[in-house]
């Protein structure tokens, strides 16, 4: 809990940075999860008896780090969920890929099916039973030898979506052993980071925008990440 990075909090929402390799919510591993970390943080800080209410409205894959918002009331949770369904909830990612797409920018549209038992996702024809449409927009920001820095905006929010769709373009995400991105990156974290989150405050309706830098380690350190996130770092 001491390591929890809180970017913003009020009576309705709390915005935090999810560390990589921490599950969003409790799973079969029994490892510490972000949802319970946030609950404990609120309980201790505000001296709340019993378990603090924290509403989970979106998720990040375990190996993915970056910004997440949690609701502190059921009303806030419902309103944030409505924004996600209505497309008003904007998530942007930075990824480092092994290779890069043929086009410098574009929209990827595929149909995905998840194998729950294996916890993997694959691209399938649209008529396959259970297939869900997945859409993202991407832009190649920099190419550095065999790797590239890519900005990704998810239009839909499917499981493993960015990882599978980039693999489908022949450029898996650096460090992604599950989807072929570890050829140059064995032993490194997945290079996928939720760097920007934009939503309407569930009560005030004010536009809320948050950004966070990925860690300054391989492979991020090989790119001018600061130039693309457009945030003045604190002194």
PDB file of C-alpha atoms in Angstrom:
ATOM      1  CA  UNK A   1       0.000   0.000   0.000  1.00  0.00           C
ATOM      2  CA  UNK A   2       2.914   2.326   0.730  1.00  0.00           C
ATOM      3  CA  UNK A   3       3.928   2.056  -2.938  1.00  0.00           C
ATOM      4  CA  UNK A   4       0.504   3.082  -4.276  1.00  0.00           C
ATOM      5  CA  UNK A   5       0.781   6.141  -6.532  1.00  0.00           C
ATOM      6  CA  UNK A   6      -2.381   8.251  -6.247  1.00  0.00           C
ATOM      7  CA  UNK A   7      -2.782  10.907  -8.939  1.00  0.00           C
ATOM      8  CA  UNK A   8      -6.135  12.280  -7.773  1.00  0.00           C
ATOM      9  CA  UNK A   9      -8.853  11.558  -5.243  1.00  0.00           C
ATOM     10  CA  UNK A  10     -12.093  13.080  -4.031  1.00  0.00           C
ATOM     11  CA  UNK A  11     -15.305  11.729  -2.508  1.00  0.00           C
ATOM     12  CA  UNK A  12     -16.384  10.149  -5.796  1.00  0.00           C
ATOM     13  CA  UNK A  13     -13.316   8.806  -7.637  1.00  0.00           C
ATOM     14  CA  UNK A  14      -9.698   7.847  -7.058  1.00  0.00           C
ATOM     15  CA  UNK A  15      -7.136   7.744  -9.873  1.00  0.00           C
ATOM     16  CA  UNK A  16      -4.005   5.625  -9.391  1.00  0.00           C
ATOM     17  CA  UNK A  17      -1.082   4.175 -11.314  1.00  0.00           C
ATOM     18  CA  UNK A  18      -1.238   0.400 -11.588  1.00  0.00           C
ATOM     19  CA  UNK A  19       2.203  -1.222 -11.248  1.00  0.00           C
ATOM     20  CA  UNK A  20       3.109  -3.806 -13.845  1.00  0.00           C
ATOM     21  CA  UNK A  21       2.596  -7.471 -12.939  1.00  0.00           C
ATOM     22  CA  UNK A  22       0.038  -6.638 -10.246  1.00  0.00           C
ATOM     23  CA  UNK A  23      -3.444  -8.049 -10.965  1.00  0.00           C
ATOM     24  CA  UNK A  24      -6.267  -5.514 -11.193  1.00  0.00           C
ATOM     25  CA  UNK A  25      -8.396  -7.658  -8.887  1.00  0.00           C
ATOM     26  CA  UNK A  26      -7.889 -10.830  -6.870  1.00  0.00           C
ATOM     27  CA  UNK A  27      -7.215 -13.951  -8.919  1.00  0.00           C
ATOM     28  CA  UNK A  28      -6.193 -17.557  -8.363  1.00  0.00           C
ATOM     29  CA  UNK A  29      -2.550 -16.550  -7.789  1.00  0.00           C
ATOM     30  CA  UNK A  30      -3.391 -15.078  -4.397  1.00  0.00           C
ATOM     31  CA  UNK A  31      -1.013 -12.180  -5.119  1.00  0.00           C
ATOM     32  CA  UNK A  32      -1.701  -8.686  -3.807  1.00  0.00           C
ATOM     33  CA  UNK A  33      -4.102  -6.953  -6.208  1.00  0.00           C
ATOM     34  CA  UNK A  34      -4.703  -3.301  -6.993  1.00  0.00           C
ATOM     35  CA  UNK A  35      -8.394  -3.241  -6.017  1.00  0.00           C
ATOM     36  CA  UNK A  36      -7.611  -4.360  -2.477  1.00  0.00           C
ATOM     37  CA  UNK A  37      -4.631  -2.001  -2.288  1.00  0.00           C
ATOM     38  CA  UNK A  38      -6.934   0.921  -3.085  1.00  0.00           C
ATOM     39  CA  UNK A  39      -9.534  -0.285  -0.574  1.00  0.00           C
ATOM     40  CA  UNK A  40      -6.891  -0.519   2.147  1.00  0.00           C
ATOM     41  CA  UNK A  41      -5.515   2.924   1.244  1.00  0.00           C
ATOM     42  CA  UNK A  42      -8.960   4.548   1.577  1.00  0.00           C
ATOM     43  CA  UNK A  43      -9.787   2.634   4.754  1.00  0.00           C
ATOM     44  CA  UNK A  44      -6.556   3.682   6.481  1.00  0.00           C
ATOM     45  CA  UNK A  45      -6.407   7.277   5.226  1.00  0.00           C
ATOM     46  CA  UNK A  46     -10.011   8.086   6.110  1.00  0.00           C
ATOM     47  CA  UNK A  47     -10.215   5.789   9.136  1.00  0.00           C
ATOM     48  CA  UNK A  48     -13.223   3.941   7.758  1.00  0.00           C
ATOM     49  CA  UNK A  49     -14.694   1.077   9.792  1.00  0.00           C
ATOM     50  CA  UNK A  50     -15.123  -2.181   7.909  1.00  0.00           C
ATOM     51  CA  UNK A  51     -14.323  -2.551   4.235  1.00  0.00           C
ATOM     52  CA  UNK A  52     -14.243   0.615   2.115  1.00  0.00           C
ATOM     53  CA  UNK A  53     -16.389   0.634  -1.021  1.00  0.00           C
ATOM     54  CA  UNK A  54     -14.303   0.819  -4.195  1.00  0.00           C
ATOM     55  CA  UNK A  55     -15.998   0.217  -7.538  1.00  0.00           C
ATOM     56  CA  UNK A  56     -14.020  -1.475 -10.327  1.00  0.00           C
ATOM     57  CA  UNK A  57     -15.179  -0.032 -13.657  1.00  0.00           C
ATOM     58  CA  UNK A  58     -12.361  -1.041 -16.035  1.00  0.00           C
ATOM     59  CA  UNK A  59      -9.315  -3.302 -16.034  1.00  0.00           C
ATOM     60  CA  UNK A  60      -5.744  -3.588 -17.202  1.00  0.00           C
ATOM     61  CA  UNK A  61      -4.083  -6.914 -17.962  1.00  0.00           C
ATOM     62  CA  UNK A  62      -1.777  -8.066 -15.194  1.00  0.00           C
ATOM     63  CA  UNK A  63       1.464  -7.325 -17.112  1.00  0.00           C
ATOM     64  CA  UNK A  64       0.223  -3.890 -18.252  1.00  0.00           C
ATOM     65  CA  UNK A  65       0.897  -0.826 -16.111  1.00  0.00           C
ATOM     66  CA  UNK A  66      -0.571   2.660 -16.137  1.00  0.00           C
ATOM     67  CA  UNK A  67      -3.494   4.815 -15.116  1.00  0.00           C
ATOM     68  CA  UNK A  68      -6.764   3.488 -13.706  1.00  0.00           C
ATOM     69  CA  UNK A  69      -9.753   5.173 -12.096  1.00  0.00           C
ATOM     70  CA  UNK A  70     -11.845   3.544  -9.373  1.00  0.00           C
ATOM     71  CA  UNK A  71     -15.216   4.730  -8.103  1.00  0.00           C
ATOM     72  CA  UNK A  72     -15.706   5.566  -4.447  1.00  0.00           C
ATOM     73  CA  UNK A  73     -19.523   5.349  -4.592  1.00  0.00           C
ATOM     74  CA  UNK A  74     -21.962   3.081  -6.402  1.00  0.00           C
ATOM     75  CA  UNK A  75     -23.427   6.125  -8.199  1.00  0.00           C
ATOM     76  CA  UNK A  76     -19.994   7.101  -9.504  1.00  0.00           C
ATOM     77  CA  UNK A  77     -19.371   3.508 -10.596  1.00  0.00           C
ATOM     78  CA  UNK A  78     -22.633   3.403 -12.551  1.00  0.00           C
ATOM     79  CA  UNK A  79     -21.961   6.728 -14.274  1.00  0.00           C
ATOM     80  CA  UNK A  80     -18.400   5.811 -15.222  1.00  0.00           C
ATOM     81  CA  UNK A  81     -19.635   2.481 -16.583  1.00  0.00           C
ATOM     82  CA  UNK A  82     -22.190   4.368 -18.702  1.00  0.00           C
ATOM     83  CA  UNK A  83     -19.365   6.464 -20.149  1.00  0.00           C
ATOM     84  CA  UNK A  84     -17.439   3.338 -21.088  1.00  0.00           C
ATOM     85  CA  UNK A  85     -20.466   1.909 -22.898  1.00  0.00           C
ATOM     86  CA  UNK A  86     -21.166   5.268 -24.556  1.00  0.00           C
ATOM     87  CA  UNK A  87     -17.593   5.782 -25.767  1.00  0.00           C
ATOM     88  CA  UNK A  88     -16.930   8.847 -23.587  1.00  0.00           C
ATOM     89  CA  UNK A  89     -14.201   7.106 -21.609  1.00  0.00           C
ATOM     90  CA  UNK A  90     -10.896   7.466 -23.487  1.00  0.00           C
ATOM     91  CA  UNK A  91      -7.869   5.260 -22.839  1.00  0.00           C
ATOM     92  CA  UNK A  92      -4.564   5.705 -24.645  1.00  0.00           C
ATOM     93  CA  UNK A  93      -1.549   3.450 -24.482  1.00  0.00           C
ATOM     94  CA  UNK A  94       2.083   3.571 -25.445  1.00  0.00           C
ATOM     95  CA  UNK A  95       3.558   0.342 -26.734  1.00  0.00           C
ATOM     96  CA  UNK A  96       6.976  -0.697 -27.943  1.00  0.00           C
ATOM     97  CA  UNK A  97       6.680  -3.294 -30.683  1.00  0.00           C
ATOM     98  CA  UNK A  98       9.127  -5.678 -32.309  1.00  0.00           C
ATOM     99  CA  UNK A  99       8.956  -4.377 -35.874  1.00  0.00           C
ATOM    100  CA  UNK A 100       6.198  -1.964 -36.844  1.00  0.00           C
ATOM    101  CA  UNK A 101       3.018  -1.878 -38.964  1.00  0.00           C
ATOM    102  CA  UNK A 102       3.376  -1.217 -42.698  1.00  0.00           C
ATOM    103  CA  UNK A 103       1.372   2.018 -42.440  1.00  0.00           C
ATOM    104  CA  UNK A 104       2.480   4.804 -40.097  1.00  0.00           C
ATOM    105  CA  UNK A 105      -1.045   5.234 -38.777  1.00  0.00           C
ATOM    106  CA  UNK A 106      -4.344   3.464 -39.163  1.00  0.00           C
ATOM    107  CA  UNK A 107      -7.344   1.714 -37.663  1.00  0.00           C
ATOM    108  CA  UNK A 108      -7.295  -1.996 -36.917  1.00  0.00           C
ATOM    109  CA  UNK A 109     -10.575  -3.888 -36.854  1.00  0.00           C
ATOM    110  CA  UNK A 110     -10.621  -7.584 -36.032  1.00  0.00           C
ATOM    111  CA  UNK A 111     -12.834 -10.173 -34.403  1.00  0.00           C
ATOM    112  CA  UNK A 112     -11.436 -11.849 -31.311  1.00  0.00           C
ATOM    113  CA  UNK A 113     -12.260 -14.993 -29.356  1.00  0.00           C
ATOM    114  CA  UNK A 114     -10.869 -15.754 -25.913  1.00  0.00           C
ATOM    115  CA  UNK A 115      -9.846 -19.212 -24.771  1.00  0.00           C
ATOM    116  CA  UNK A 116     -10.691 -18.925 -21.080  1.00  0.00           C
ATOM    117  CA  UNK A 117      -8.873 -22.111 -20.117  1.00  0.00           C
ATOM    118  CA  UNK A 118      -5.590 -21.035 -21.713  1.00  0.00           C
ATOM    119  CA  UNK A 119      -6.155 -17.300 -21.040  1.00  0.00           C
ATOM    120  CA  UNK A 120      -5.258 -16.466 -24.629  1.00  0.00           C
ATOM    121  CA  UNK A 121      -7.046 -14.533 -27.358  1.00  0.00           C
ATOM    122  CA  UNK A 122      -6.912 -15.058 -31.112  1.00  0.00           C
ATOM    123  CA  UNK A 123      -8.113 -13.292 -34.253  1.00  0.00           C
ATOM    124  CA  UNK A 124     -10.912 -15.173 -35.996  1.00  0.00           C
ATOM    125  CA  UNK A 125     -13.418 -14.642 -38.834  1.00  0.00           C
ATOM    126  CA  UNK A 126     -16.462 -12.561 -37.912  1.00  0.00           C
ATOM    127  CA  UNK A 127     -18.867 -15.497 -38.205  1.00  0.00           C
ATOM    128  CA  UNK A 128     -17.155 -17.593 -35.521  1.00  0.00           C
ATOM    129  CA  UNK A 129     -19.403 -18.131 -32.505  1.00  0.00           C
ATOM    130  CA  UNK A 130     -18.493 -15.847 -29.623  1.00  0.00           C
ATOM    131  CA  UNK A 131     -16.315 -13.552 -31.756  1.00  0.00           C
ATOM    132  CA  UNK A 132     -16.275  -9.932 -30.568  1.00  0.00           C
ATOM    133  CA  UNK A 133     -15.352  -6.932 -32.690  1.00  0.00           C
ATOM    134  CA  UNK A 134     -12.151  -5.178 -31.586  1.00  0.00           C
ATOM    135  CA  UNK A 135     -11.169  -1.745 -32.892  1.00  0.00           C
ATOM    136  CA  UNK A 136      -8.142   0.415 -32.166  1.00  0.00           C
ATOM    137  CA  UNK A 137      -6.398   3.386 -33.744  1.00  0.00           C
ATOM    138  CA  UNK A 138      -2.623   3.482 -33.818  1.00  0.00           C
ATOM    139  CA  UNK A 139       0.163   5.849 -34.803  1.00  0.00           C
ATOM    140  CA  UNK A 140       3.850   4.972 -35.181  1.00  0.00           C
ATOM    141  CA  UNK A 141       5.729   7.679 -33.273  1.00  0.00           C
ATOM    142  CA  UNK A 142       9.353   6.530 -33.620  1.00  0.00           C
ATOM    143  CA  UNK A 143      11.298   3.634 -35.089  1.00  0.00           C
ATOM    144  CA  UNK A 144      14.591   2.677 -33.464  1.00  0.00           C
ATOM    145  CA  UNK A 145      16.368  -0.168 -35.267  1.00  0.00           C
ATOM    146  CA  UNK A 146      14.185  -3.263 -34.751  1.00  0.00           C
ATOM    147  CA  UNK A 147      11.686  -1.724 -32.325  1.00  0.00           C
ATOM    148  CA  UNK A 148       9.073   1.020 -32.594  1.00  0.00           C
ATOM    149  CA  UNK A 149       7.170   3.324 -30.230  1.00  0.00           C
ATOM    150  CA  UNK A 150       3.459   3.293 -30.992  1.00  0.00           C
ATOM    151  CA  UNK A 151       0.514   5.305 -29.668  1.00  0.00           C
ATOM    152  CA  UNK A 152      -2.635   3.189 -29.344  1.00  0.00           C
ATOM    153  CA  UNK A 153      -6.169   4.381 -28.685  1.00  0.00           C
ATOM    154  CA  UNK A 154      -8.631   1.621 -27.855  1.00  0.00           C
ATOM    155  CA  UNK A 155     -12.073   2.104 -29.350  1.00  0.00           C
ATOM    156  CA  UNK A 156     -13.309  -1.147 -27.810  1.00  0.00           C
ATOM    157  CA  UNK A 157     -12.032  -2.787 -24.629  1.00  0.00           C
ATOM    158  CA  UNK A 158     -11.480  -6.469 -25.346  1.00  0.00           C
ATOM    159  CA  UNK A 159      -9.241  -8.738 -23.315  1.00  0.00           C
ATOM    160  CA  UNK A 160      -5.600  -8.652 -24.551  1.00  0.00           C
ATOM    161  CA  UNK A 161      -6.857  -6.505 -27.441  1.00  0.00           C
ATOM    162  CA  UNK A 162      -3.822  -4.325 -28.187  1.00  0.00           C
ATOM    163  CA  UNK A 163      -1.462  -7.267 -27.736  1.00  0.00           C
ATOM    164  CA  UNK A 164      -3.343  -9.543 -30.143  1.00  0.00           C
ATOM    165  CA  UNK A 165      -4.108  -6.911 -32.774  1.00  0.00           C
ATOM    166  CA  UNK A 166      -0.489  -5.723 -32.948  1.00  0.00           C
ATOM    167  CA  UNK A 167       0.643  -9.342 -33.224  1.00  0.00           C
ATOM    168  CA  UNK A 168      -1.800  -9.669 -36.101  1.00  0.00           C
ATOM    169  CA  UNK A 169       0.094  -6.878 -37.877  1.00  0.00           C
ATOM    170  CA  UNK A 170       3.345  -8.815 -37.536  1.00  0.00           C
ATOM    171  CA  UNK A 171       4.688  -6.562 -34.792  1.00  0.00           C
ATOM    172  CA  UNK A 172       4.042  -8.104 -31.358  1.00  0.00           C
ATOM    173  CA  UNK A 173       4.587  -5.993 -28.277  1.00  0.00           C
ATOM    174  CA  UNK A 174       8.099  -6.113 -26.812  1.00  0.00           C
ATOM    175  CA  UNK A 175       8.315  -8.527 -23.885  1.00  0.00           C
ATOM    176  CA  UNK A 176       5.022 -10.289 -24.672  1.00  0.00           C
ATOM    177  CA  UNK A 177       5.924 -13.960 -24.345  1.00  0.00           C
ATOM    178  CA  UNK A 178       2.287 -14.971 -24.743  1.00  0.00           C
ATOM    179  CA  UNK A 179       1.970 -13.406 -28.197  1.00  0.00           C
ATOM    180  CA  UNK A 180       5.458 -13.697 -29.677  1.00  0.00           C
ATOM    181  CA  UNK A 181       7.018 -10.446 -28.521  1.00  0.00           C
ATOM    182  CA  UNK A 182       9.883 -11.890 -26.511  1.00  0.00           C
ATOM    183  CA  UNK A 183      12.265 -12.674 -29.394  1.00  0.00           C
ATOM    184  CA  UNK A 184      14.358  -9.624 -28.444  1.00  0.00           C
ATOM    185  CA  UNK A 185      13.074  -9.217 -24.926  1.00  0.00           C
ATOM    186  CA  UNK A 186      13.374 -12.295 -22.766  1.00  0.00           C
ATOM    187  CA  UNK A 187      13.213 -11.330 -19.121  1.00  0.00           C
ATOM    188  CA  UNK A 188      11.758  -7.866 -19.747  1.00  0.00           C
ATOM    189  CA  UNK A 189       8.327  -6.583 -18.758  1.00  0.00           C
ATOM    190  CA  UNK A 190       5.593  -6.194 -21.339  1.00  0.00           C
ATOM    191  CA  UNK A 191       6.121  -2.815 -23.038  1.00  0.00           C
ATOM    192  CA  UNK A 192       2.489  -1.709 -22.885  1.00  0.00           C
ATOM    193  CA  UNK A 193       1.573   1.280 -20.710  1.00  0.00           C
ATOM    194  CA  UNK A 194      -1.782   3.035 -20.181  1.00  0.00           C
ATOM    195  CA  UNK A 195      -0.395   6.576 -20.266  1.00  0.00           C
ATOM    196  CA  UNK A 196      -3.561   8.666 -20.695  1.00  0.00           C
ATOM    197  CA  UNK A 197      -7.077   8.497 -19.267  1.00  0.00           C
ATOM    198  CA  UNK A 198      -9.881  10.935 -20.075  1.00  0.00           C
ATOM    199  CA  UNK A 199     -13.410  10.850 -18.628  1.00  0.00           C
ATOM    200  CA  UNK A 200     -16.146  13.117 -17.317  1.00  0.00           C
ATOM    201  CA  UNK A 201     -16.264  13.446 -13.560  1.00  0.00           C
ATOM    202  CA  UNK A 202     -19.337  11.408 -12.540  1.00  0.00           C
ATOM    203  CA  UNK A 203     -20.757  14.233 -10.395  1.00  0.00           C
ATOM    204  CA  UNK A 204     -19.345  17.575 -11.566  1.00  0.00           C
ATOM    205  CA  UNK A 205     -19.221  16.515 -15.253  1.00  0.00           C
ATOM    206  CA  UNK A 206     -15.866  18.255 -15.514  1.00  0.00           C
ATOM    207  CA  UNK A 207     -13.479  16.795 -18.106  1.00  0.00           C
ATOM    208  CA  UNK A 208     -10.752  14.906 -16.235  1.00  0.00           C
ATOM    209  CA  UNK A 209      -7.477  14.076 -18.015  1.00  0.00           C
ATOM    210  CA  UNK A 210      -4.591  12.185 -16.412  1.00  0.00           C
ATOM    211  CA  UNK A 211      -1.242  11.132 -17.840  1.00  0.00           C
ATOM    212  CA  UNK A 212       1.639   9.064 -16.487  1.00  0.00           C
ATOM    213  CA  UNK A 213       5.050   8.182 -17.860  1.00  0.00           C
ATOM    214  CA  UNK A 214       6.185   4.587 -18.337  1.00  0.00           C
ATOM    215  CA  UNK A 215       9.236   3.509 -16.339  1.00  0.00           C
ATOM    216  CA  UNK A 216      12.577   4.784 -17.674  1.00  0.00           C
ATOM    217  CA  UNK A 217      13.952   1.321 -18.386  1.00  0.00           C
ATOM    218  CA  UNK A 218      14.417  -0.934 -21.427  1.00  0.00           C
ATOM    219  CA  UNK A 219      12.837  -0.529 -23.958  1.00  0.00           C
ATOM    220  CA  UNK A 220      11.231   2.843 -23.098  1.00  0.00           C
ATOM    221  CA  UNK A 221      14.588   4.514 -22.536  1.00  0.00           C
ATOM    222  CA  UNK A 222      15.406   4.207 -26.240  1.00  0.00           C
ATOM    223  CA  UNK A 223      12.669   6.681 -27.197  1.00  0.00           C
ATOM    224  CA  UNK A 224      11.886  10.351 -26.536  1.00  0.00           C
ATOM    225  CA  UNK A 225       8.724   9.468 -24.617  1.00  0.00           C
ATOM    226  CA  UNK A 226       8.495  12.936 -23.014  1.00  0.00           C
ATOM    227  CA  UNK A 227       7.883  14.496 -26.419  1.00  0.00           C
ATOM    228  CA  UNK A 228       4.675  12.545 -26.948  1.00  0.00           C
ATOM    229  CA  UNK A 229       3.027  12.591 -23.524  1.00  0.00           C
ATOM    230  CA  UNK A 230       3.090  16.398 -23.326  1.00  0.00           C
ATOM    231  CA  UNK A 231       3.265  16.720 -19.561  1.00  0.00           C
ATOM    232  CA  UNK A 232       5.649  18.952 -17.659  1.00  0.00           C
ATOM    233  CA  UNK A 233       7.446  16.727 -15.174  1.00  0.00           C
ATOM    234  CA  UNK A 234       7.646  18.089 -11.607  1.00  0.00           C
ATOM    235  CA  UNK A 235      11.038  19.438 -10.553  1.00  0.00           C
TER     236      UNK A 235
END
